[in-house]
Coordinates of C-alpha atoms in Angstrom, one line a residue:
M1 CA -109.7 107.7 179.2
K2 CA -108.0 106.7 176.4
Y3 CA -104.3 106.6 176.6
E4 CA -102.3 108.8 174.1
P5 CA -98.8 108.0 173.9
W6 CA -97.9 111.0 171.9
K7 CA -98.6 113.5 174.6
P8 CA -95.4 112.2 177.2
V9 CA -93.6 112.2 174.0
V10 CA -94.1 116.0 172.9
D11 CA -93.9 117.0 176.4
A12 CA -90.8 115.8 177.1
L13 CA -89.6 117.6 173.5
V14 CA -90.8 121.0 175.0
A15 CA -88.9 120.4 178.1
A16 CA -85.8 119.7 176.0
L17 CA -86.4 122.4 173.7
S18 CA -87.3 125.1 176.7
H19 CA -83.6 125.6 178.0
S20 CA -82.4 129.1 176.7
E21 CA -78.6 127.2 176.9
P22 CA -79.4 123.9 176.2
T23 CA -76.8 121.2 177.4
E24 CA -75.3 118.3 175.5
A25 CA -77.8 116.3 177.4
D26 CA -80.6 118.7 176.8
M27 CA -79.7 118.2 172.9
Q28 CA -79.5 114.4 173.1
A29 CA -83.2 114.4 174.7
V30 CA -84.5 116.5 171.5
V31 CA -82.9 113.6 169.3
T32 CA -84.7 111.1 171.1
Q33 CA -88.1 112.7 171.5
L34 CA -88.0 113.7 167.5
A35 CA -87.3 110.3 166.8
R36 CA -90.1 108.7 168.9
L37 CA -92.3 111.9 167.4
G38 CA -91.4 111.0 163.6
D39 CA -91.9 107.3 164.4
L40 CA -95.5 108.2 165.9
L41 CA -96.4 110.4 163.2
Q42 CA -95.4 107.9 160.3
A43 CA -97.3 104.9 162.1
H44 CA -100.6 106.7 161.4
P45 CA -100.9 108.5 158.3
N46 CA -104.5 107.6 157.8
D47 CA -105.5 107.1 161.1
P48 CA -107.5 109.9 163.0
D49 CA -105.1 109.5 165.8
N50 CA -102.7 111.4 163.1
A51 CA -104.2 114.5 163.3
S52 CA -104.8 114.5 167.2
I53 CA -100.8 114.1 167.3
R54 CA -100.3 117.0 164.9
S55 CA -102.4 119.1 166.5
Y56 CA -101.3 118.3 170.1
T57 CA -97.5 118.7 168.6
L58 CA -98.4 122.3 167.0
M59 CA -100.3 123.5 169.9
S60 CA -97.2 122.5 172.2
V61 CA -94.2 123.9 169.6
D62 CA -95.0 126.1 166.8
L63 CA -93.2 125.2 163.8
P64 CA -90.6 128.1 163.7
S65 CA -89.2 126.2 166.8
F66 CA -89.0 122.9 164.8
F67 CA -87.2 125.0 161.5
V68 CA -84.6 126.5 163.7
L69 CA -83.3 122.6 164.7
L70 CA -82.3 122.9 161.0
G71 CA -79.8 124.9 161.4
S72 CA -78.1 122.5 163.9
N73 CA -74.5 120.9 162.9
Q74 CA -75.6 117.9 164.3
P75 CA -76.5 115.6 161.5
T76 CA -78.8 113.4 163.5
L77 CA -81.0 116.1 164.9
V78 CA -81.1 117.8 161.1
E79 CA -82.5 114.4 159.7
R80 CA -84.9 113.5 162.8
A81 CA -86.3 117.2 162.2
V82 CA -86.5 117.3 158.7
K83 CA -88.4 114.1 158.8
V84 CA -90.9 115.5 161.7
I85 CA -91.6 118.8 159.6
H86 CA -92.3 116.8 156.5
L87 CA -94.6 114.6 158.5
L88 CA -96.2 117.6 160.2
L89 CA -96.5 119.5 156.6
R90 CA -98.0 116.8 155.1
P91 CA -101.7 118.1 155.3
L92 CA -100.9 121.0 153.8
N93 CA -101.5 121.7 149.8
Y94 CA -98.4 123.9 147.8
T95 CA -100.6 126.7 148.3
A96 CA -101.4 126.7 152.0
L97 CA -97.3 125.9 151.8
D98 CA -96.8 129.1 149.8
Q99 CA -98.9 131.2 151.8
D100 CA -97.6 130.6 155.1
Y101 CA -94.6 129.3 155.0
R102 CA -92.8 131.0 152.1
E103 CA -89.9 132.5 154.3
Y104 CA -89.0 128.5 155.5
I105 CA -88.9 127.3 152.3
F106 CA -86.4 130.2 150.9
Q107 CA -84.5 129.4 153.9
G108 CA -84.5 125.8 153.1
L109 CA -83.4 126.5 149.5
Q110 CA -80.4 127.8 150.3
A111 CA -79.6 125.6 153.5
G112 CA -76.0 124.4 153.9
N113 CA -77.2 120.6 154.4
P114 CA -78.6 118.4 151.4
E115 CA -81.5 116.8 154.1
T116 CA -82.9 120.5 154.6
V117 CA -82.8 121.3 150.5
L118 CA -84.6 118.3 150.1
L119 CA -87.2 119.1 152.6
G120 CA -88.0 122.4 150.6
I121 CA -88.0 120.9 147.2
R122 CA -90.2 118.3 148.5
E123 CA -93.0 120.6 149.9
L124 CA -92.7 122.7 147.1
S125 CA -93.3 119.2 144.7
K126 CA -97.0 119.4 145.9
Y127 CA -97.5 122.0 143.5
D128 CA -99.8 120.7 140.7
P129 CA -99.4 122.2 137.4
S130 CA -103.1 120.7 136.3
S131 CA -105.2 122.7 139.4
D132 CA -102.6 124.9 141.0
P133 CA -102.3 128.3 140.0
A134 CA -98.5 129.4 138.6
F135 CA -95.8 128.4 140.5
G136 CA -94.2 131.1 142.8
P137 CA -91.7 132.4 140.3
Y138 CA -89.7 133.5 143.2
Y139 CA -88.8 130.1 143.9
L140 CA -87.2 129.3 140.1
P141 CA -84.0 131.0 140.4
W142 CA -83.2 129.0 143.8
L143 CA -84.0 126.0 142.0
L144 CA -81.9 126.8 139.1
K145 CA -78.9 127.3 141.3
L146 CA -79.6 123.8 142.8
L147 CA -78.4 122.5 139.8
E148 CA -75.0 123.3 140.2
S149 CA -75.2 121.3 143.7
D150 CA -72.6 118.3 144.3
H151 CA -75.1 116.3 146.2
G152 CA -77.1 114.3 143.3
E153 CA -80.1 113.9 145.1
V154 CA -80.5 117.6 145.1
V155 CA -80.1 117.8 141.2
R156 CA -82.2 115.5 140.6
A157 CA -85.3 116.6 142.6
S158 CA -84.8 120.2 141.7
Q159 CA -84.5 119.0 137.9
E160 CA -87.7 116.7 138.0
L161 CA -89.7 119.8 140.0
L162 CA -88.9 122.1 137.5
V163 CA -89.8 120.3 134.6
R164 CA -93.0 119.3 136.3
V165 CA -93.8 122.9 137.1
C166 CA -93.0 123.7 133.2
Q167 CA -96.1 121.4 132.5
Q168 CA -98.0 125.0 132.7
P169 CA -97.4 127.4 129.8
A170 CA -97.0 130.5 132.3
N171 CA -94.6 128.5 134.6
F172 CA -92.5 127.7 131.7
E173 CA -92.4 131.5 130.7
N174 CA -91.2 132.7 134.0
L175 CA -88.6 130.2 133.7
I176 CA -86.9 132.0 130.9
T177 CA -87.1 135.2 132.1
T178 CA -84.0 137.5 131.0
D179 CA -82.7 137.1 134.7
N180 CA -83.5 133.6 134.9
Q181 CA -81.4 133.4 131.2
E182 CA -78.3 135.5 132.8
I183 CA -78.5 132.7 136.2
M184 CA -78.5 129.9 133.4
A185 CA -75.5 131.4 131.4
A186 CA -73.3 131.9 134.6
L187 CA -74.2 128.5 135.4
M188 CA -73.3 127.0 132.3
K189 CA -69.7 128.4 132.5
S190 CA -69.5 124.9 134.3
S191 CA -69.2 122.0 132.0
T192 CA -71.1 119.7 134.4
V193 CA -73.7 122.1 135.2
C194 CA -74.0 123.0 131.6
F195 CA -75.2 119.5 130.5
R196 CA -77.3 119.2 133.2
I197 CA -79.3 122.5 132.0
Y198 CA -79.3 120.8 128.7
D199 CA -81.0 117.9 130.3
L200 CA -83.6 119.8 132.2
F201 CA -84.6 121.8 128.6
V202 CA -84.5 118.3 127.1
D203 CA -86.9 117.2 129.4
I204 CA -89.1 120.1 129.6
A205 CA -89.5 119.9 125.5
L206 CA -89.9 116.5 125.6
Q207 CA -93.5 116.9 126.9
S208 CA -95.0 117.8 123.5
S209 CA -94.1 119.1 120.2
D210 CA -95.2 122.4 121.4
Q211 CA -93.3 122.8 124.2
F212 CA -90.3 121.8 122.3
E213 CA -90.9 124.3 119.4
R214 CA -91.2 126.8 122.2
C215 CA -88.1 125.8 123.8
R216 CA -86.3 126.0 120.4
A217 CA -87.8 129.6 119.8
E218 CA -87.1 131.4 123.4
T219 CA -83.9 129.9 124.5
V220 CA -80.6 129.5 122.9
I221 CA -80.2 126.2 124.7
F222 CA -81.0 124.1 122.1
Q223 CA -78.8 125.8 119.6
D224 CA -75.8 125.4 121.9
L225 CA -76.7 121.8 122.2
G226 CA -76.1 121.3 118.9
Q227 CA -72.8 122.8 118.5
E228 CA -71.6 120.1 121.3
A229 CA -71.3 117.6 118.3
T230 CA -68.4 119.6 117.2
S231 CA -66.8 120.9 120.0
D232 CA -63.1 120.9 120.3
D233 CA -63.1 119.5 123.4
L234 CA -64.0 115.4 122.9
L235 CA -65.2 115.2 126.3
R236 CA -68.0 117.3 125.8
R237 CA -68.9 115.8 122.2
L238 CA -69.3 112.6 124.8
S239 CA -71.4 114.4 127.2
A240 CA -73.7 115.4 124.7
L241 CA -74.7 111.7 123.3
E242 CA -76.8 111.3 126.1
V243 CA -78.7 114.1 125.4
Y244 CA -79.0 113.3 121.8
Y245 CA -79.9 109.8 122.8
K246 CA -83.0 111.3 124.8
L247 CA -83.9 113.5 122.6
C248 CA -84.5 110.7 119.8
E249 CA -87.4 109.5 122.1
T250 CA -89.9 111.5 119.8
T251 CA -89.9 112.2 116.2
Y252 CA -89.6 115.8 116.7
G253 CA -86.7 115.5 118.7
Y254 CA -84.9 112.8 115.9
A255 CA -85.8 115.4 113.5
F256 CA -84.0 118.0 115.2
L257 CA -81.0 116.3 115.1
Q258 CA -81.1 115.1 111.5
E259 CA -82.1 118.6 110.4
L260 CA -78.8 120.1 112.4
N261 CA -76.6 117.4 111.0
I262 CA -75.4 115.7 114.6
F263 CA -74.4 112.2 113.3
P264 CA -72.0 112.8 110.8
A265 CA -69.6 114.6 113.8
Y266 CA -69.8 111.2 115.6
T267 CA -69.1 108.9 112.3
E268 CA -65.9 110.8 111.5
L269 CA -64.7 110.3 115.0
L270 CA -65.8 106.9 114.5
A271 CA -63.4 106.8 111.0
D272 CA -60.4 108.2 113.0
P273 CA -57.4 105.8 112.0
E274 CA -55.0 106.5 115.1
P275 CA -57.4 108.0 117.8
R276 CA -56.4 109.7 120.8
L277 CA -57.8 108.5 124.3
E278 CA -60.5 110.8 124.1
T279 CA -61.5 109.8 120.7
I280 CA -61.4 106.1 122.0
L281 CA -64.2 107.2 124.9
V282 CA -66.4 109.0 121.9
Q283 CA -65.8 105.7 119.6
C284 CA -67.0 103.3 122.2
S285 CA -69.9 105.6 123.2
A286 CA -70.6 106.5 119.9
V287 CA -71.2 103.0 118.5
Q288 CA -73.7 101.9 121.1
F289 CA -75.4 105.3 120.7
F290 CA -76.2 104.5 117.0
A291 CA -76.9 100.9 117.9
R292 CA -79.3 102.0 120.9
L293 CA -81.8 104.0 117.8
I294 CA -83.1 100.8 116.9
D295 CA -85.2 100.6 120.1
Y296 CA -87.3 103.9 118.5
D297 CA -89.7 102.5 115.9
H298 CA -90.1 105.7 114.5
V299 CA -86.2 105.7 113.5
D300 CA -85.6 104.6 110.1
F301 CA -82.5 102.5 111.1
A302 CA -81.9 101.2 107.4
Q303 CA -82.1 104.5 106.2
L304 CA -79.7 105.9 108.8
E305 CA -77.1 102.9 108.3
A306 CA -76.8 103.5 104.9
S307 CA -76.6 107.0 104.6
L308 CA -73.7 107.1 107.2
G309 CA -72.2 103.7 106.6
L310 CA -72.4 102.7 110.3
F311 CA -71.9 98.9 109.7
D312 CA -69.1 99.4 107.2
L313 CA -67.3 101.3 110.2
M314 CA -68.3 99.0 113.0
Q315 CA -66.7 96.0 110.9
T316 CA -63.9 98.4 110.5
L317 CA -63.1 98.9 114.4
L318 CA -63.8 95.4 115.1
T319 CA -61.4 94.1 112.9
T320 CA -58.5 96.8 112.7
S321 CA -59.1 98.8 116.2
P322 CA -55.8 98.1 118.5
T323 CA -57.8 98.9 121.4
Q324 CA -59.6 96.2 123.2
D325 CA -62.4 98.6 124.6
V326 CA -63.4 99.4 121.1
K327 CA -64.1 96.0 119.8
N328 CA -65.8 95.1 123.4
A329 CA -68.4 98.8 122.6
V330 CA -68.4 97.2 118.9
V331 CA -69.7 93.6 120.1
I332 CA -72.1 95.1 122.7
A333 CA -73.6 97.5 119.9
L334 CA -74.2 94.0 117.9
G335 CA -76.2 92.5 120.7
I336 CA -78.1 95.6 121.2
L337 CA -79.3 95.5 117.3
G338 CA -79.6 91.6 117.4
L339 CA -81.9 91.7 120.3
R340 CA -84.5 93.5 117.8
N341 CA -85.6 91.4 114.8
R342 CA -85.5 94.0 112.5
G343 CA -81.8 94.6 113.8
L344 CA -81.0 91.4 113.2
I345 CA -82.3 91.0 110.0
L346 CA -80.3 94.2 108.8
L347 CA -77.1 92.5 110.3
N348 CA -77.7 89.4 108.0
N349 CA -77.8 91.6 105.2
H350 CA -74.3 93.1 105.8
N351 CA -73.2 89.3 106.4
K352 CA -69.7 90.0 106.8
L353 CA -70.0 92.2 109.9
V354 CA -71.5 89.0 111.6
A355 CA -69.0 86.9 109.9
D356 CA -66.0 88.5 111.6
F357 CA -67.9 89.3 114.5
V358 CA -67.9 85.5 115.1
D359 CA -64.3 85.1 114.1
E360 CA -63.7 87.3 116.9
Y361 CA -65.5 85.1 119.2
N362 CA -64.1 82.1 117.6
Q363 CA -60.2 83.5 118.4
S364 CA -61.3 85.2 121.7
D365 CA -59.7 84.8 125.5
R366 CA -61.9 84.3 128.4
Q367 CA -62.2 87.7 129.2
Y368 CA -63.5 88.8 125.4
A369 CA -65.5 85.7 125.0
L370 CA -67.7 86.5 128.0
V371 CA -68.6 89.8 126.0
C372 CA -68.9 88.0 122.6
L373 CA -70.9 85.1 124.5
Q374 CA -73.3 87.9 125.8
T375 CA -73.9 89.1 122.6
L376 CA -74.3 85.9 121.4
A377 CA -77.3 85.5 123.9
K378 CA -79.0 88.7 122.8
I379 CA -79.1 87.5 119.1
F380 CA -80.7 83.9 120.3
E381 CA -82.7 85.8 123.0
P382 CA -86.4 84.4 122.5
R383 CA -88.7 87.0 121.0
D384 CA -92.0 87.6 119.6
P385 CA -92.7 86.6 116.6
I386 CA -89.7 84.2 115.9
T387 CA -90.2 84.1 111.9
E388 CA -88.9 81.8 109.7
K389 CA -86.4 84.0 108.5
I390 CA -85.1 84.8 112.2
C391 CA -84.7 80.9 112.6
H392 CA -82.6 81.0 109.5
I393 CA -80.6 84.0 110.3
T394 CA -79.9 82.5 114.1
S395 CA -78.9 78.8 112.9
K396 CA -76.5 80.4 110.3
V397 CA -74.7 82.5 113.1
Y398 CA -74.6 79.3 115.4
G399 CA -73.0 77.7 112.3
R400 CA -70.0 79.5 112.0
I401 CA -69.1 79.1 115.4
R402 CA -66.1 76.8 115.6
A403 CA -66.9 73.6 117.3
T404 CA -64.5 73.9 120.1
K405 CA -66.3 77.3 121.1
A406 CA -69.7 76.0 121.0
I407 CA -72.5 73.8 122.8
K408 CA -69.7 71.7 124.4
Q409 CA -67.8 74.6 125.4
W410 CA -70.9 76.3 126.7
V411 CA -71.9 73.1 128.9
T412 CA -68.0 72.8 130.4
L413 CA -68.4 76.7 131.2
A414 CA -72.1 76.4 132.6
K415 CA -70.8 73.4 134.9
M416 CA -68.3 75.6 136.4
D417 CA -70.4 77.6 138.2
M418 CA -68.5 81.0 137.9
D419 CA -70.1 84.3 138.4
D420 CA -69.6 85.6 134.9
I421 CA -69.4 83.3 132.3
S422 CA -71.2 80.4 133.5
P423 CA -74.8 82.5 133.3
A424 CA -74.0 84.0 129.8
C425 CA -73.3 80.5 128.8
L426 CA -76.7 79.4 130.0
Q427 CA -78.4 82.3 128.7
V428 CA -76.7 81.6 125.3
L429 CA -78.2 77.7 125.7
E430 CA -81.7 78.9 127.0
G431 CA -81.9 81.1 123.5
M432 CA -81.0 78.0 121.5
A433 CA -83.7 76.0 123.1
V434 CA -86.2 78.3 121.3
Y435 CA -85.5 77.4 118.0
E436 CA -86.1 73.9 116.6
W437 CA -82.4 73.7 115.1
G438 CA -81.2 74.4 118.6
R439 CA -83.1 71.9 120.5
K440 CA -82.1 69.3 117.6
I441 CA -78.2 70.1 118.2
M442 CA -79.1 69.9 122.1
Q443 CA -80.5 66.6 121.7
R444 CA -77.7 64.7 119.8
T445 CA -75.3 66.4 122.0
H446 CA -74.5 63.9 124.9
E447 CA -72.8 66.4 127.4
F448 CA -75.7 68.6 127.0
M449 CA -78.3 65.8 127.6
T450 CA -75.9 64.7 130.9
Y451 CA -75.9 68.2 131.8
L452 CA -79.7 68.9 131.8
L453 CA -81.0 66.2 133.7
D454 CA -78.3 66.9 136.5
R455 CA -80.1 68.5 139.5
N456 CA -76.7 68.7 141.3
S457 CA -74.9 70.3 138.3
N458 CA -74.5 73.9 139.5
R459 CA -74.4 75.3 143.4
N460 CA -74.5 78.7 142.4
Y461 CA -78.0 80.6 143.5
I462 CA -77.8 82.4 140.3
N463 CA -76.8 79.5 138.0
K464 CA -79.2 77.6 139.7
K465 CA -82.0 79.8 138.6
W466 CA -80.6 80.3 135.0
K467 CA -80.3 76.5 134.5
Y468 CA -83.9 75.9 135.5
S469 CA -84.9 78.9 133.2
L470 CA -83.1 76.8 130.4
V471 CA -84.8 73.5 131.6
N472 CA -88.3 75.5 131.6
I473 CA -88.3 77.2 127.9
L474 CA -86.6 73.9 126.5
H475 CA -89.5 72.0 128.2
E476 CA -92.3 74.6 127.3
K477 CA -91.0 75.2 123.6
D478 CA -90.4 71.9 122.4
Q479 CA -94.0 70.6 123.6
E480 CA -95.6 73.3 121.8
A481 CA -93.9 72.5 118.6
A482 CA -95.8 70.6 116.1
S483 CA -93.1 67.6 115.7
P484 CA -91.2 67.8 118.9
V485 CA -87.5 66.9 118.8
F486 CA -87.6 65.3 122.9
E487 CA -88.8 62.1 123.5
N488 CA -92.1 61.8 126.0
S489 CA -89.4 60.2 128.6
V490 CA -87.4 63.3 128.6
H491 CA -90.2 65.5 128.8
Q492 CA -91.6 63.8 131.7
L493 CA -88.4 64.4 133.7
L494 CA -88.2 68.2 132.6
D495 CA -91.6 68.2 133.9
K496 CA -90.7 66.7 137.3
Y497 CA -87.5 68.9 137.4
V498 CA -89.9 72.2 136.6
K499 CA -92.4 71.6 139.3
E500 CA -90.2 71.1 141.8
G501 CA -88.1 74.2 141.2
P502 CA -84.8 75.2 140.9
F503 CA -83.5 74.8 144.3
Y504 CA -84.9 71.4 144.9
V505 CA -82.2 68.7 146.4
N506 CA -83.7 65.2 147.0
R507 CA -83.1 63.6 150.6
E508 CA -80.5 61.0 149.0
A509 CA -78.7 64.1 147.4
A510 CA -78.6 66.2 150.5
V511 CA -77.5 63.6 152.4
M512 CA -74.1 63.2 150.2
L513 CA -73.7 66.7 150.2
E514 CA -73.3 67.0 154.0
S515 CA -70.9 64.0 154.2
Q516 CA -68.0 65.7 151.5

């Protein structure tokens, strides 16, 4: 007869649950047997045994008895009960759950602990908008109320479920009934929850242009969202930027923001000559918000920059702001722009901004230099395609760098094996290695060549990986070139380095290290 290990576990669980006034020992036994049962159910998700375990469990203990455990004040007991219930319910689809366990799902959504709430959301997430009938409208008010939860995972799961449910038009209409809009209006009195609801409706709206128009026409959410750009509360303006950026993912979302003339409200703050602390926070976020729009191909960034005078504003902030955080934000924004070919070309056309950035780096202290180096790494970063124009621009940027802050300094800092500035220098060097002009500078720099071929120059794990990446890129790009910069003897050494990997240490070197 086949041994069925789950039977004694379930029997022990039944025995522990059978006491009308359970002792502490009884409850500990429940916790132990729940853990074992959970492991057994989880170990056989596609095994025929799983059906047998589930069947025997439900014959011995009805599901409501498990649901009762969710009201315990013992976190470990609740956690293990949640796991077992989820695994027992795994074969049931949304329709079956809604029909047979609606009362318990309601209780779960209103529970005082996040584990039970998440169980309810997880079971409702079995809903398939492409094949299931309309989602139960009676769940929607509770899911909306969960957006004010203090538990981030509950908020995220509720929002994701609502977004997916609204892929079916009938469900969207149920979400925006008068009663639900009144619930949302009450929730939106909290600034935090208000922006969660904005985020929810933006996610729903971005499903399609039709859905976007539906959201605009049938709710006041987008009208309210547009007004946040001119709010007297600068922190609300700050929070709105992330929602606006998400809207810009689509042509219709970006067009909506242009239609509302959102962007000038932020450039006015960038131009504030005597900013308060809140204004400084918005300046830092706004300058990077505008730069990140370069990633959206449907955004005509050249037209946007010209209409707002963005580069002039960035240049003024970079050279005159008394706040280091603002300068850092502008430098980071330059890196975001410089990472894209069209962004780098536009920056090159605004020559003074790039020149001022390099001047800032030339005069920087260590901490500011780190931010500048990270931006230089993005400007030099390998890209496809590398055009003659990009080669010229990157070479010109390097040519502006003071000799004491250029390649020899980067090699010195790379060898120091620090956790922050050493990787930044190695990334800049890797970017240089892509270009013929960069490899020529490297080839004639004795300090670099000595470092390049020295296996023991770095001991830090991360820096070893970056050094290896530099060697690999330089070796590959130079060999691909019509006229290689490095001699064949150097390539033989680089080839050996690449084949041995980043962490190779020869035996002689290892003995020397151990003796130190």
